[in-house]
Coordinates of C-alpha atoms and ligand atoms in Angstrom, one line a residue:
M26 CA 13.1 2.6 10.1
R27 CA 13.8 5.0 12.9
S28 CA 16.6 4.4 15.3
N29 CA 15.9 5.4 18.9
I30 CA 19.0 5.4 21.0
T31 CA 18.2 6.4 24.6
V32 CA 21.0 7.0 27.0
K33 CA 20.1 8.2 30.4
I34 CA 22.5 9.6 32.9
V35 CA 20.9 9.6 36.3
G36 CA 21.6 12.7 38.3
G37 CA 24.5 15.0 37.3
P38 CA 26.8 17.5 38.8
R39 CA 25.0 20.6 40.1
K40 CA 28.3 22.5 40.5
C41 CA 31.2 21.9 38.3
N42 CA 33.9 23.2 40.6
S43 CA 34.6 19.8 41.9
F44 CA 37.5 18.2 40.1
L45 CA 36.3 14.7 40.9
L46 CA 32.9 15.2 39.5
G47 CA 34.4 16.7 36.4
V48 CA 36.5 13.6 35.8
V49 CA 33.5 11.3 36.3
F50 CA 31.5 13.5 33.9
A51 CA 34.2 13.4 31.2
S52 CA 34.6 9.6 31.5
V53 CA 30.9 8.9 31.4
T54 CA 30.6 11.2 28.4
W55 CA 33.3 9.3 26.5
T56 CA 31.8 6.0 27.3
V57 CA 28.5 7.2 25.9
I58 CA 30.2 8.4 22.7
I59 CA 31.9 5.1 22.2
I60 CA 28.6 3.1 22.8
L61 CA 26.8 5.4 20.4
Y62 CA 29.4 5.1 17.8
S63 CA 29.6 1.4 17.9
R64 CA 25.7 1.2 17.7
L65 CA 25.7 3.6 14.8
V66 CA 28.3 1.5 12.9
K67 CA 26.2 -1.6 13.5
E68 CA 23.0 0.3 12.4
S69 CA 24.5 1.5 9.2
N70 CA 25.6 -2.0 8.3
L71 CA 22.1 -3.2 8.8
N72 CA 20.7 -0.5 6.6
S73 CA 23.0 -1.2 3.7
G74 CA 21.0 -4.2 2.6
R75 CA 19.3 -3.8 -0.7
L76 CA 15.8 -4.3 0.7
S77 CA 16.2 -2.3 3.8
P78 CA 14.1 0.8 4.2
Q79 CA 15.8 4.2 4.2
P80 CA 17.2 5.1 7.6
S81 CA 15.7 8.2 9.1
S82 CA 17.9 11.2 9.1
L83 CA 17.0 11.7 12.7
M84 CA 19.0 10.1 15.4
V85 CA 17.4 10.7 18.8
V86 CA 19.9 11.0 21.6
H87 CA 18.6 11.9 25.0
E88 CA 21.5 13.5 26.7
F89 CA 22.4 15.4 29.7
L90 CA 21.4 19.1 29.8
P91 CA 23.1 21.2 32.4
K92 CA 20.6 22.6 34.8
D93 CA 22.1 26.0 34.7
A94 CA 22.5 26.8 31.0
H95 CA 24.2 30.1 31.8
N96 CA 27.1 28.4 33.4
K97 CA 29.8 28.8 30.8
G98 CA 31.8 25.8 31.8
N99 CA 28.8 23.5 31.4
V100 CA 27.7 25.0 28.1
E101 CA 31.2 24.6 26.6
G102 CA 31.4 21.0 27.9
E103 CA 28.1 20.2 26.5
D104 CA 28.7 21.9 23.2
K105 CA 31.9 19.9 22.7
H106 CA 30.0 16.8 23.5
Q107 CA 27.1 17.6 21.2
K108 CA 29.6 18.4 18.4
M109 CA 31.2 15.0 18.8
L110 CA 27.7 13.5 18.5
A111 CA 26.9 15.6 15.5
Q112 CA 29.9 14.2 13.6
L113 CA 28.3 10.8 13.9
Q114 CA 25.1 11.9 12.3
P115 CA 24.0 12.2 8.7
K116 CA 24.6 15.6 7.2
K117 CA 22.2 15.8 4.4
L118 CA 18.9 17.8 4.4
E119 CA 16.1 15.8 2.9
N120 CA 14.3 16.9 -0.2
E121 CA 16.6 19.8 -0.9
I122 CA 14.9 20.0 -4.3
G123 CA 12.4 22.4 -2.6
M124 CA 15.1 24.7 -1.3
V125 CA 14.7 28.3 -2.5
R126 CA 18.2 29.5 -3.6
S127 CA 17.4 32.9 -5.0
L128 CA 14.8 35.6 -5.2
E129 CA 14.0 34.4 -8.7
E130 CA 13.2 30.9 -7.3
Q131 CA 11.1 32.6 -4.6
R132 CA 9.1 34.3 -7.3
I133 CA 8.5 31.1 -9.2
R134 CA 7.3 29.5 -6.1
D135 CA 5.0 32.3 -5.0
Q136 CA 3.6 32.7 -8.5
G137 CA 3.0 28.9 -8.7
Y138 CA 1.0 28.8 -5.5
K139 CA -1.1 31.7 -6.7
N140 CA -1.9 30.2 -10.2
H141 CA -1.8 26.5 -9.5
A142 CA -2.1 26.0 -5.7
F143 CA 1.0 23.8 -5.7
N144 CA 4.8 24.2 -5.4
T145 CA 5.8 24.8 -9.1
L146 CA 9.4 25.3 -8.0
V147 CA 9.7 21.7 -6.9
S148 CA 7.7 20.6 -9.9
H149 CA 10.0 22.4 -12.4
K150 CA 13.1 21.0 -10.7
L151 CA 11.8 17.5 -11.0
G152 CA 11.8 17.8 -14.8
Y153 CA 9.7 15.8 -17.2
H154 CA 10.7 12.3 -16.0
R155 CA 11.3 11.0 -12.5
E156 CA 11.3 7.8 -10.6
I157 CA 8.4 7.1 -8.3
P158 CA 8.0 4.3 -5.8
D159 CA 6.2 1.2 -7.0
T160 CA 3.3 1.3 -4.5
R161 CA 1.5 -1.8 -5.7
N162 CA 0.6 -4.8 -3.7
A163 CA 3.5 -7.3 -3.9
L164 CA 1.1 -9.8 -5.7
C165 CA 0.7 -7.4 -8.6
A166 CA 4.1 -8.1 -10.0
D167 CA 3.0 -11.7 -10.7
Q168 CA -0.2 -10.8 -12.5
K169 CA -0.4 -11.8 -16.2
Y170 CA -2.3 -9.9 -18.8
P171 CA -3.3 -11.0 -22.3
D172 CA -0.9 -10.1 -25.1
E173 CA -3.7 -8.6 -27.1
L174 CA -5.5 -5.8 -25.3
P175 CA -7.8 -3.0 -26.5
S176 CA -6.0 0.2 -27.4
A177 CA -6.3 3.3 -25.3
S178 CA -7.1 6.9 -26.1
I179 CA -5.8 8.9 -23.2
V180 CA -7.8 12.2 -22.7
I181 CA -6.3 14.8 -20.5
C182 CA -8.1 18.1 -20.1
F183 CA -6.5 21.1 -18.6
F184 CA -7.3 24.7 -17.7
N185 CA -4.3 26.9 -16.9
E186 CA -2.1 24.0 -15.9
D187 CA 1.6 24.4 -15.1
L188 CA 3.6 23.3 -18.1
H189 CA 6.1 21.1 -16.3
T190 CA 3.5 19.3 -14.3
L191 CA 1.4 18.7 -17.4
L192 CA 4.3 17.4 -19.4
R193 CA 5.5 15.2 -16.6
S194 CA 1.9 13.8 -16.6
V195 CA 2.1 13.0 -20.3
H196 CA 5.7 11.7 -20.2
S197 CA 4.8 9.4 -17.3
V198 CA 2.1 7.8 -19.5
I199 CA 4.5 7.3 -22.3
D200 CA 7.3 6.1 -20.1
R201 CA 5.2 3.6 -18.1
S202 CA 2.7 2.2 -20.7
P203 CA 3.4 -0.5 -23.3
K204 CA 3.8 1.4 -26.6
K205 CA 1.4 -0.7 -28.6
L206 CA -1.5 0.0 -26.1
I207 CA -1.5 3.8 -26.6
H208 CA -3.6 4.6 -29.6
E209 CA -3.2 8.4 -28.9
I210 CA -3.0 11.0 -26.2
I211 CA -5.4 13.9 -26.6
L212 CA -4.6 17.1 -24.6
V213 CA -7.7 19.3 -24.4
D214 CA -6.9 22.9 -23.6
D215 CA -10.0 24.2 -22.0
N216 CA -9.3 27.7 -23.4
S217 CA -6.6 28.5 -20.9
N218 CA -5.8 32.2 -20.6
L219 CA -2.6 32.1 -18.5
D220 CA 0.8 32.8 -20.0
N221 CA 1.5 31.2 -23.3
I222 CA 0.6 27.7 -22.2
H223 CA -1.2 26.6 -25.3
H224 CA 1.5 27.5 -27.7
E225 CA 4.2 26.1 -25.6
I226 CA 2.6 22.8 -25.2
E227 CA 1.7 22.7 -28.9
A228 CA 5.3 23.5 -29.9
Y229 CA 6.8 20.9 -27.5
C230 CA 4.5 18.1 -28.6
K231 CA 5.0 18.8 -32.3
V232 CA 8.8 18.3 -31.9
H233 CA 9.0 15.7 -29.2
L234 CA 5.7 13.9 -28.8
P235 CA 4.0 13.2 -32.1
I236 CA 1.7 10.8 -30.5
V237 CA 0.0 13.7 -28.7
M238 CA -2.8 15.6 -30.3
V239 CA -3.3 19.1 -28.8
V240 CA -6.7 20.6 -29.2
K241 CA -8.4 23.7 -27.8
T242 CA -12.0 24.4 -27.0
P243 CA -13.3 27.6 -28.7
R244 CA -14.4 28.8 -25.2
R245 CA -14.0 27.8 -21.6
E246 CA -16.3 24.8 -21.2
G247 CA -15.4 23.3 -17.8
L248 CA -14.0 19.8 -17.3
I249 CA -17.3 18.0 -18.2
R250 CA -17.8 19.5 -21.7
A251 CA -14.0 19.6 -22.3
R252 CA -13.8 15.8 -21.7
M253 CA -16.7 15.3 -24.2
F254 CA -14.9 17.5 -26.7
G255 CA -11.8 15.3 -26.3
A256 CA -13.8 12.0 -26.4
K257 CA -15.3 13.1 -29.8
K258 CA -11.8 13.3 -31.3
A259 CA -10.8 9.9 -30.0
S260 CA -10.6 6.8 -32.0
G261 CA -9.1 4.1 -29.8
D262 CA -11.1 1.2 -28.2
V263 CA -11.0 2.6 -24.7
L264 CA -11.2 6.1 -23.3
V265 CA -8.9 6.8 -20.4
F266 CA -9.5 10.1 -18.7
L267 CA -6.8 11.6 -16.6
D268 CA -6.2 14.9 -14.7
S269 CA -3.4 17.2 -15.9
H270 CA -1.3 16.9 -12.6
I271 CA -0.8 13.1 -12.3
E272 CA 2.0 10.6 -12.6
V273 CA 1.0 7.0 -13.6
N274 CA 2.8 4.2 -11.8
R275 CA 4.3 1.0 -13.1
D276 CA 2.0 -1.2 -15.3
W277 CA -0.9 1.0 -14.5
L278 CA -2.7 0.6 -17.9
Q279 CA -2.8 -3.2 -18.4
P280 CA -5.2 -4.0 -15.4
L281 CA -7.7 -1.4 -16.7
L282 CA -7.7 -2.5 -20.3
A283 CA -7.7 -6.2 -19.4
R284 CA -10.8 -5.8 -17.2
I285 CA -12.6 -3.9 -19.9
Q286 CA -11.7 -6.5 -22.4
E287 CA -13.1 -9.2 -20.1
D288 CA -16.2 -7.2 -19.4
P289 CA -17.0 -4.3 -21.7
K290 CA -19.5 -2.8 -19.2
S291 CA -17.0 -2.3 -16.5
V292 CA -16.0 1.2 -15.8
V293 CA -12.7 1.0 -14.0
T294 CA -10.5 3.2 -11.9
P295 CA -6.9 3.0 -10.6
I296 CA -6.1 3.5 -6.9
I297 CA -5.3 7.2 -6.6
D298 CA -1.9 7.7 -4.8
I299 CA -1.0 11.0 -3.3
I300 CA 1.4 13.5 -4.7
N301 CA 2.0 16.1 -2.0
A302 CA 1.2 19.6 -3.4
D303 CA 4.0 21.2 -1.4
T304 CA 6.8 18.7 -1.8
F305 CA 5.7 16.5 -4.7
Q306 CA 6.5 13.4 -2.5
Y307 CA 4.7 10.4 -3.9
T308 CA 3.0 8.2 -1.3
P309 CA 0.6 5.3 -1.5
S310 CA -3.0 5.5 -0.7
P311 CA -4.8 2.7 1.1
L312 CA -7.3 0.5 -0.8
V313 CA -10.6 2.5 -0.3
R314 CA -13.7 2.8 -2.3
G315 CA -16.0 5.7 -3.3
G316 CA -19.2 6.6 -1.5
F317 CA -21.2 9.8 -1.0
N318 CA -23.2 11.7 1.6
W319 CA -26.6 13.3 1.4
G320 CA -25.1 16.6 0.6
L321 CA -24.0 14.9 -2.6
H322 CA -20.3 15.1 -1.7
F323 CA -18.1 12.3 -2.7
K324 CA -16.2 10.6 0.1
W325 CA -13.7 7.8 0.5
E326 CA -14.7 4.9 2.7
N327 CA -13.4 1.5 3.8
V328 CA -14.0 -1.4 1.6
P329 CA -16.4 -3.8 3.4
Q330 CA -14.5 -6.5 5.1
W331 CA -16.1 -9.4 3.2
N332 CA -14.5 -8.0 0.0
L333 CA -11.0 -8.5 1.4
E334 CA -10.8 -11.9 3.1
N335 CA -7.6 -13.2 1.7
A336 CA -4.4 -11.9 0.1
A337 CA -5.6 -12.5 -3.5
D338 CA -8.6 -10.2 -2.8
F339 CA -6.2 -7.2 -2.8
V340 CA -5.5 -7.6 -6.5
K341 CA -9.0 -8.4 -7.7
P342 CA -11.5 -5.8 -9.0
I343 CA -13.3 -4.1 -6.1
K344 CA -16.8 -2.9 -6.6
S345 CA -17.3 0.7 -5.7
P346 CA -20.6 2.6 -5.4
T347 CA -19.1 5.8 -6.8
M348 CA -15.8 7.2 -8.2
A349 CA -13.7 10.3 -7.5
G350 CA -14.0 11.2 -11.1
G351 CA -10.6 12.4 -12.2
L352 CA -9.2 9.1 -13.4
F353 CA -11.1 6.3 -15.0
A354 CA -11.3 4.1 -18.1
M355 CA -14.3 2.8 -20.1
K356 CA -14.9 1.4 -23.5
R357 CA -15.3 4.3 -26.0
E358 CA -18.5 2.9 -27.6
Y359 CA -20.0 2.3 -24.1
F360 CA -19.2 5.8 -23.0
E361 CA -21.3 7.1 -26.0
E362 CA -24.0 4.5 -25.6
L363 CA -24.4 5.4 -22.0
G364 CA -24.9 9.1 -22.7
A365 CA -21.3 10.4 -22.3
Y366 CA -21.6 13.2 -19.7
D367 CA -24.4 15.6 -18.9
S368 CA -23.4 18.5 -21.1
G369 CA -25.7 20.8 -19.0
M370 CA -23.2 20.6 -16.2
N371 CA -20.8 23.5 -15.8
I372 CA -17.0 23.8 -14.9
W373 CA -16.5 21.3 -12.1
G374 CA -18.3 19.0 -9.6
G375 CA -21.1 16.5 -9.4
E376 CA -20.3 14.8 -12.7
N377 CA -18.5 11.9 -10.9
L378 CA -21.7 11.0 -9.0
E379 CA -23.8 11.5 -12.1
L380 CA -21.7 9.0 -14.0
S381 CA -21.5 6.6 -11.1
F382 CA -25.2 6.5 -10.6
R383 CA -25.8 6.2 -14.3
V384 CA -23.3 3.3 -14.8
W385 CA -24.8 1.3 -12.0
M386 CA -28.5 2.0 -12.7
C387 CA -28.2 1.5 -16.4
G388 CA -26.6 -1.9 -16.5
G389 CA -22.9 -1.4 -16.0
H390 CA -20.6 -1.5 -12.9
L391 CA -17.9 0.5 -11.4
E392 CA -14.7 -1.1 -10.1
I393 CA -11.4 -0.3 -8.7
M394 CA -8.4 -2.2 -10.1
P395 CA -6.0 -2.3 -7.2
C396 CA -2.9 -3.2 -9.3
S397 CA -3.3 0.1 -11.3
R398 CA -2.0 3.1 -9.4
V399 CA -1.9 6.7 -10.5
G400 CA -0.6 9.5 -8.4
H401 CA -2.6 12.8 -8.3
V402 CA -1.6 16.2 -6.9
F403 CA -4.1 16.9 -4.2
R404 CA -4.4 20.6 -3.7
R405 CA -5.8 22.4 -0.7
R406 CA -7.9 24.8 -3.0
R407 CA -8.8 24.9 -6.6
P408 CA -7.0 27.8 -8.2
Y409 CA -9.9 28.7 -10.5
G410 CA -13.6 29.4 -10.4
A411 CA -16.4 29.6 -12.9
P412 CA -16.1 32.7 -15.1
D413 CA -19.4 34.1 -13.8
G414 CA -18.8 33.0 -10.2
E415 CA -21.5 30.4 -10.3
D416 CA -21.5 27.7 -7.6
T417 CA -21.2 24.9 -10.2
M418 CA -21.0 22.1 -7.6
T419 CA -24.5 22.9 -6.4
R420 CA -25.9 23.5 -9.8
N421 CA -24.5 20.2 -11.1
S422 CA -25.7 18.3 -7.9
L423 CA -29.2 19.6 -8.5
R424 CA -29.1 18.1 -12.0
V425 CA -28.0 14.8 -10.5
A426 CA -30.7 14.9 -7.8
H427 CA -33.5 15.7 -10.3
V428 CA -32.5 13.2 -13.0
W429 CA -31.3 10.2 -11.0
M430 CA -32.5 10.2 -7.4
D431 CA -36.3 9.9 -7.6
D432 CA -37.8 10.6 -4.2
Y433 CA -34.5 10.2 -2.5
K434 CA -33.7 13.8 -3.6
D435 CA -35.7 15.0 -0.6
Y436 CA -32.8 13.9 1.6
F437 CA -30.5 16.1 -0.4
F438 CA -32.9 19.0 0.1
K439 CA -33.1 18.3 3.8
V440 CA -29.4 18.8 4.0
R441 CA -29.3 21.6 1.4
P442 CA -32.6 23.6 1.8
D443 CA -30.8 26.6 0.2
A444 CA -30.5 24.7 -3.1
R445 CA -34.2 24.0 -3.5
H446 CA -34.9 27.2 -5.5
L447 CA -31.7 27.5 -7.5
S448 CA -31.9 27.1 -11.2
Y449 CA -30.2 24.1 -12.8
G450 CA -31.2 24.4 -16.5
D451 CA -33.1 22.0 -18.7
I452 CA -32.8 18.3 -17.8
S453 CA -35.4 16.9 -20.3
L454 CA -32.7 15.3 -22.5
R455 CA -31.2 13.5 -19.6
L456 CA -34.6 12.3 -18.3
K457 CA -35.2 10.9 -21.8
L458 CA -31.8 9.2 -21.8
R459 CA -32.7 7.5 -18.5
E460 CA -36.0 6.3 -20.1
N461 CA -34.3 5.1 -23.3
L462 CA -31.7 3.2 -21.5
Q463 CA -34.4 1.7 -19.2
C464 CA -32.4 2.4 -16.2
K465 CA -33.3 1.0 -12.8
S466 CA -34.5 3.1 -9.8
F467 CA -32.4 4.9 -7.3
D468 CA -34.0 2.7 -4.7
W469 CA -32.6 -0.3 -6.5
Y470 CA -29.1 1.3 -6.5
L471 CA -29.2 2.0 -2.8
K472 CA -30.4 -1.5 -1.9
N473 CA -28.2 -3.4 -4.3
V474 CA -25.0 -1.3 -4.7
Y475 CA -24.8 0.8 -1.6
P476 CA -26.8 -0.8 1.2
E477 CA -24.2 0.6 3.7
L478 CA -25.4 4.2 3.1
S479 CA -27.7 5.0 6.0
L480 CA -30.7 7.2 5.5
P481 CA -31.1 10.1 7.8
S482 CA -33.8 8.3 9.9
S483 CA -35.2 11.3 11.7
E484 CA -35.6 15.0 11.5
K485 CA -32.8 15.2 14.1
E486 CA -30.5 13.2 11.9
S487 CA -31.3 15.5 8.9
N488 CA -30.5 18.5 11.0
R489 CA -27.3 17.0 12.2
L490 CA -26.2 16.4 8.6
K491 CA -27.4 19.9 7.6
N492 CA -25.3 21.4 10.4
K493 CA -22.4 19.3 9.4
W494 CA -22.7 20.5 5.8
Q495 CA -22.9 24.1 6.9
A496 CA -19.8 23.7 9.0
L497 CA -17.9 22.6 5.9
D498 CA -16.7 25.3 3.7
P499 CA -19.0 25.3 0.7
G500 CA -15.9 26.2 -1.3
G501 CA -14.9 22.6 -0.8
K502 CA -11.9 22.9 1.6
K503 CA -10.9 19.6 3.0
K504 CA -11.3 19.1 6.7
F505 CA -8.4 17.6 8.6
Q506 CA -8.4 15.1 11.3
P507 CA -8.2 17.1 14.5
W508 CA -4.9 17.1 16.3
H509 CA -6.3 15.6 19.5
A510 CA -7.9 12.7 17.6
R511 CA -4.7 11.0 16.7
Q512 CA -2.0 9.2 18.6
R513 CA 0.8 11.6 19.0
N514 CA 4.2 10.1 18.6
Y515 CA 6.9 12.3 20.1
I516 CA 10.4 11.3 19.4
S517 CA 12.3 14.1 21.2
Q518 CA 12.1 17.2 23.2
Y519 CA 14.3 20.2 22.7
Q520 CA 15.2 23.8 23.3
I521 CA 16.2 25.3 20.0
R522 CA 19.2 27.5 20.6
L523 CA 21.0 29.9 18.3
T524 CA 24.5 28.5 17.9
G525 CA 27.1 30.3 19.8
S526 CA 24.6 32.2 22.0
N527 CA 22.4 31.6 25.0
L528 CA 19.3 32.6 23.0
C529 CA 16.5 30.1 22.4
V530 CA 13.3 30.1 20.3
Q531 CA 10.4 31.1 22.4
S532 CA 6.8 32.0 21.6
E533 CA 6.1 35.7 21.7
K534 CA 2.7 35.1 23.3
D535 CA 1.3 32.4 25.5
V536 CA 1.9 28.8 24.2
K537 CA -1.8 28.5 23.6
T538 CA -2.0 31.5 21.3
K539 CA -2.5 30.6 17.7
G540 CA -0.6 32.9 15.3
S541 CA 2.0 33.8 17.8
Y542 CA 5.3 34.8 16.3
L543 CA 8.6 33.4 17.7
N544 CA 11.3 35.4 19.3
L545 CA 14.8 34.8 20.6
Q546 CA 15.0 35.0 24.3
P547 CA 17.6 33.9 26.9
C548 CA 17.5 30.1 27.2
L549 CA 15.4 29.1 30.2
R550 CA 13.7 25.8 30.9
V551 CA 10.2 27.2 30.4
K552 CA 7.2 25.8 28.6
S553 CA 7.3 28.4 25.9
Q554 CA 10.8 27.1 24.8
M555 CA 10.0 23.4 24.9
W556 CA 9.7 22.0 21.4
Y557 CA 8.5 18.4 20.9
E558 CA 9.4 16.7 17.7
T559 CA 6.9 14.2 16.3
D560 CA 7.4 11.2 14.0
R561 CA 5.9 13.3 11.3
H562 CA 8.7 15.9 11.7
E563 CA 6.5 18.5 13.3
L564 CA 7.9 20.8 16.0
V565 CA 5.1 21.2 18.6
L566 CA 5.5 23.8 21.3
A567 CA 4.6 22.5 24.7
Q568 CA 2.7 19.7 23.0
L569 CA 0.1 22.2 21.8
L570 CA 0.7 24.2 18.6
C571 CA 2.9 23.5 15.6
L572 CA 5.7 25.5 14.2
D573 CA 4.4 26.7 10.8
G574 CA 6.7 28.1 8.1
T575 CA 4.1 30.3 6.5
G576 CA 5.4 33.5 4.9
D577 CA 8.5 35.4 6.1
T578 CA 7.9 34.8 9.7
P579 CA 7.1 31.4 11.1
R580 CA 4.4 31.3 13.7
L581 CA 2.4 28.9 15.8
S582 CA -0.6 27.2 14.2
K583 CA -3.0 24.4 14.9
C584 CA -1.3 21.2 13.8
H585 CA -3.0 20.1 10.6
E586 CA -1.1 16.9 10.1
M587 CA -0.6 17.4 6.3
G588 CA 3.1 17.9 6.5
G589 CA 4.0 20.8 4.2
L590 CA 4.7 24.0 6.0
Q591 CA 4.6 22.2 9.3
E592 CA 7.3 19.7 8.4
W593 CA 10.9 20.4 9.4
Q594 CA 14.2 18.7 8.6
H595 CA 17.5 19.0 10.4
P596 CA 20.5 16.9 9.5
G597 CA 22.2 17.1 12.9
K598 CA 21.7 18.4 16.4
V599 CA 24.3 21.2 16.6
E600 CA 25.0 23.9 14.1
T601 CA 22.3 22.5 12.1
A602 CA 20.0 24.1 9.6
I603 CA 16.3 23.7 10.3
Y604 CA 14.8 23.3 6.9
N605 CA 11.1 23.5 5.9
M606 CA 10.7 21.4 2.8
A607 CA 7.5 23.1 1.7
A608 CA 8.6 26.6 2.2
G609 CA 12.0 25.8 0.8
T610 CA 13.6 28.0 3.4
C611 CA 15.3 27.7 6.7
L612 CA 14.7 29.0 10.2
G613 CA 16.7 32.2 10.6
S614 CA 17.1 35.2 12.8
D615 CA 19.7 37.5 11.2
D616 CA 18.0 40.8 10.6
P617 CA 18.5 43.1 13.6
S618 CA 15.8 45.5 12.3
K619 CA 13.2 42.8 13.1
G620 CA 14.4 42.7 16.7
N621 CA 14.7 39.2 17.9
R622 CA 12.1 37.8 15.7
V623 CA 12.7 34.4 14.2
T624 CA 12.3 34.5 10.5
M625 CA 12.3 32.2 7.4
E626 CA 15.5 32.8 5.4
L627 CA 17.1 31.4 2.2
C628 CA 19.1 28.4 3.5
T629 CA 22.0 29.4 1.2
K630 CA 22.4 32.8 2.9
P631 CA 25.8 32.8 4.6
T632 CA 24.1 34.7 7.5
A633 CA 21.3 32.1 7.8
A634 CA 21.2 31.1 11.4
K635 CA 22.5 27.8 12.7
W636 CA 20.8 26.1 15.6
D637 CA 21.6 23.7 18.3
L638 CA 18.9 21.3 19.4
V639 CA 19.4 21.1 23.1
V640 CA 17.8 17.9 24.2
A641 CA 15.8 18.4 27.4
R642 CA 15.6 15.4 29.6
K643 CA 13.9 16.5 32.8
A644 CA 10.3 17.2 33.4
L645 CA 9.1 20.6 32.5
E646 CA 9.2 23.3 35.1
P647 CA 6.2 25.7 35.4
T648 CA 6.5 28.9 33.4
P649 CA 7.6 31.7 35.8
Ligands
UDP711 N1 -10.3 21.4 -15.8 C1 -10.7 21.9 -17.1 N2 -11.5 22.9 -17.2 C2 -12.1 23.5 -16.0 C3 -11.7 23.0 -14.8 C4 -10.9 21.9 -14.7 O1 -10.2 21.4 -18.1 O2 -12.8 24.5 -16.2 C5 -9.4 20.3 -15.7 C6 -8.3 20.5 -14.8 O3 -7.2 21.2 -15.4 C7 -7.9 19.1 -14.4 C8 -9.3 18.4 -14.4 O4 -10.1 19.2 -15.2 O5 -7.0 18.5 -15.3 C9 -9.9 18.2 -13.0 O6 -9.9 19.4 -12.3 P1 -9.2 19.6 -10.9 O7 -7.9 19.0 -10.9 O8 -9.2 21.1 -10.6 O9 -10.2 18.9 -10.0 P2 -9.9 18.1 -8.6 O10 -8.8 17.2 -8.9 O11 -9.4 19.2 -7.7 O12 -11.2 17.5 -8.2
MN712 MN1 -7.0 17.3 -10.0

């Protein structure tokens, strides 16, 4: 819950040499403080209830800003007033766990981003066990599962995974699963070559986790063959495949096993919650299902409305045309009977669509179990490639198209004409499998399982898809919702002033220039000093570009809406640190050799700058 307290003072003294006006100003100020204080007390009482949401650390107070910021008398008066207000505000920075406190911590963080593409400093500080929010639908708590359920072999493959993150994945499984349901946990090291990960994990499990079997592939296989390698060692009733950077949520396993017990041809997935790669914050995902496009990229899409008509539908199995691939469970015998995975696929990609098509076309079905939730660290890039640099996503997709898609593969080639002549290895065994299992046609699949998928009806439509595909980075970078496409929710408007000075944070270049650094300049009420704070804790200059805590020097970037380096915390409004959770550092300005450049500094540095957020009330004046 966010508290918005708006106090407006109409007009204001232009000159403060009038004694009378001064008295009026002082008494109005004190009245405001008393009102604010009493509301704050009331607010904190409301928030002390057990079921109340966390109050926001931000208290938005629109207050009087002297027209002439250089008038000393006014600044002092206003400072005193702001300090009084600040005392009423919460002092704690949120998620200090990400705060970089030393050069060594900085090194861990940088190295982690390089090797794993997530914030390992935060991950290490979280340890092997942590609480996460129970993100399930309220009805899930009342679900009853049979006492006797099939046993699970949990298979987790990893290549160069961060040790803490991997062990927290394993511990979360042990901590949040009924003991009798875990037959074994198999960790498959896909021939990692980073640090000493294999020996460390082996040594740890030997001493602390005897239920875990650690195996290593003789050479790098890629996730598809590594999973097959793990599955061959398994002996439980059900195989549960998980990624190596996950945390399972409360009672995640029972819904999966119960459904498979009920129907042995169900292949089931949890809802995949989001663990932020920069902050490790755990947030729920909405109930969405899997689809794909004609470039053979997996995509999330809304569950058709007729699937969700009443409250109980949110806890029942939801049919899904495809799955994301990282996390699912199926009966071990059924996995083998259905042809395991396509061992001709390399490293990463496409295997999720292959298995999805195969399940549906050969007599099974794919379902999401909404009461099972597992968090997954979504990274902005994959920190590894194929050893020979091969584009394995395209190669694997070609195998999918040629084995499973019949004539519909032409649509893939319309979108990906470049793929037509690439080699994809021998598929004869997979074609034979399809024949032996007497699988249905792709046409049947589209008509019965995924009628919502539209065909590119014309040449124009194919070209549109092709262009769209080409606009995407083939490396698989996610596209973000454009800034202008969403409702902006501004909660305040400030100038950011260095405490004890008349210097404010201003863009070096024009407010529209991406990549512009920030400098300290005399405070003036100009566009290039007007920062708008959004409900997502972004600081947006002149409602255009976001303050981005990249590297040593923050700069202006296009707002990407993913939090991380564009998310800023400040516990108060005066003499406050402005902390970037993902960078782990604070806004600073203390190195004269850099001129007046605004920098990112260790928050613990005694010289780290303190800031006053001077709330601007009046309409912007044009830049001179
Ligand atoms: N993986 C593997 N060998 C590889 C590539 C990936 O064992 O050559 C593992 C990886 O460590 C992870 C899982 O396979 O546990 C899925 O890979 P990743 O998380 O990179 O895929 P994403 O979640 O980005 O789709
Ligand atoms: Mn993953």
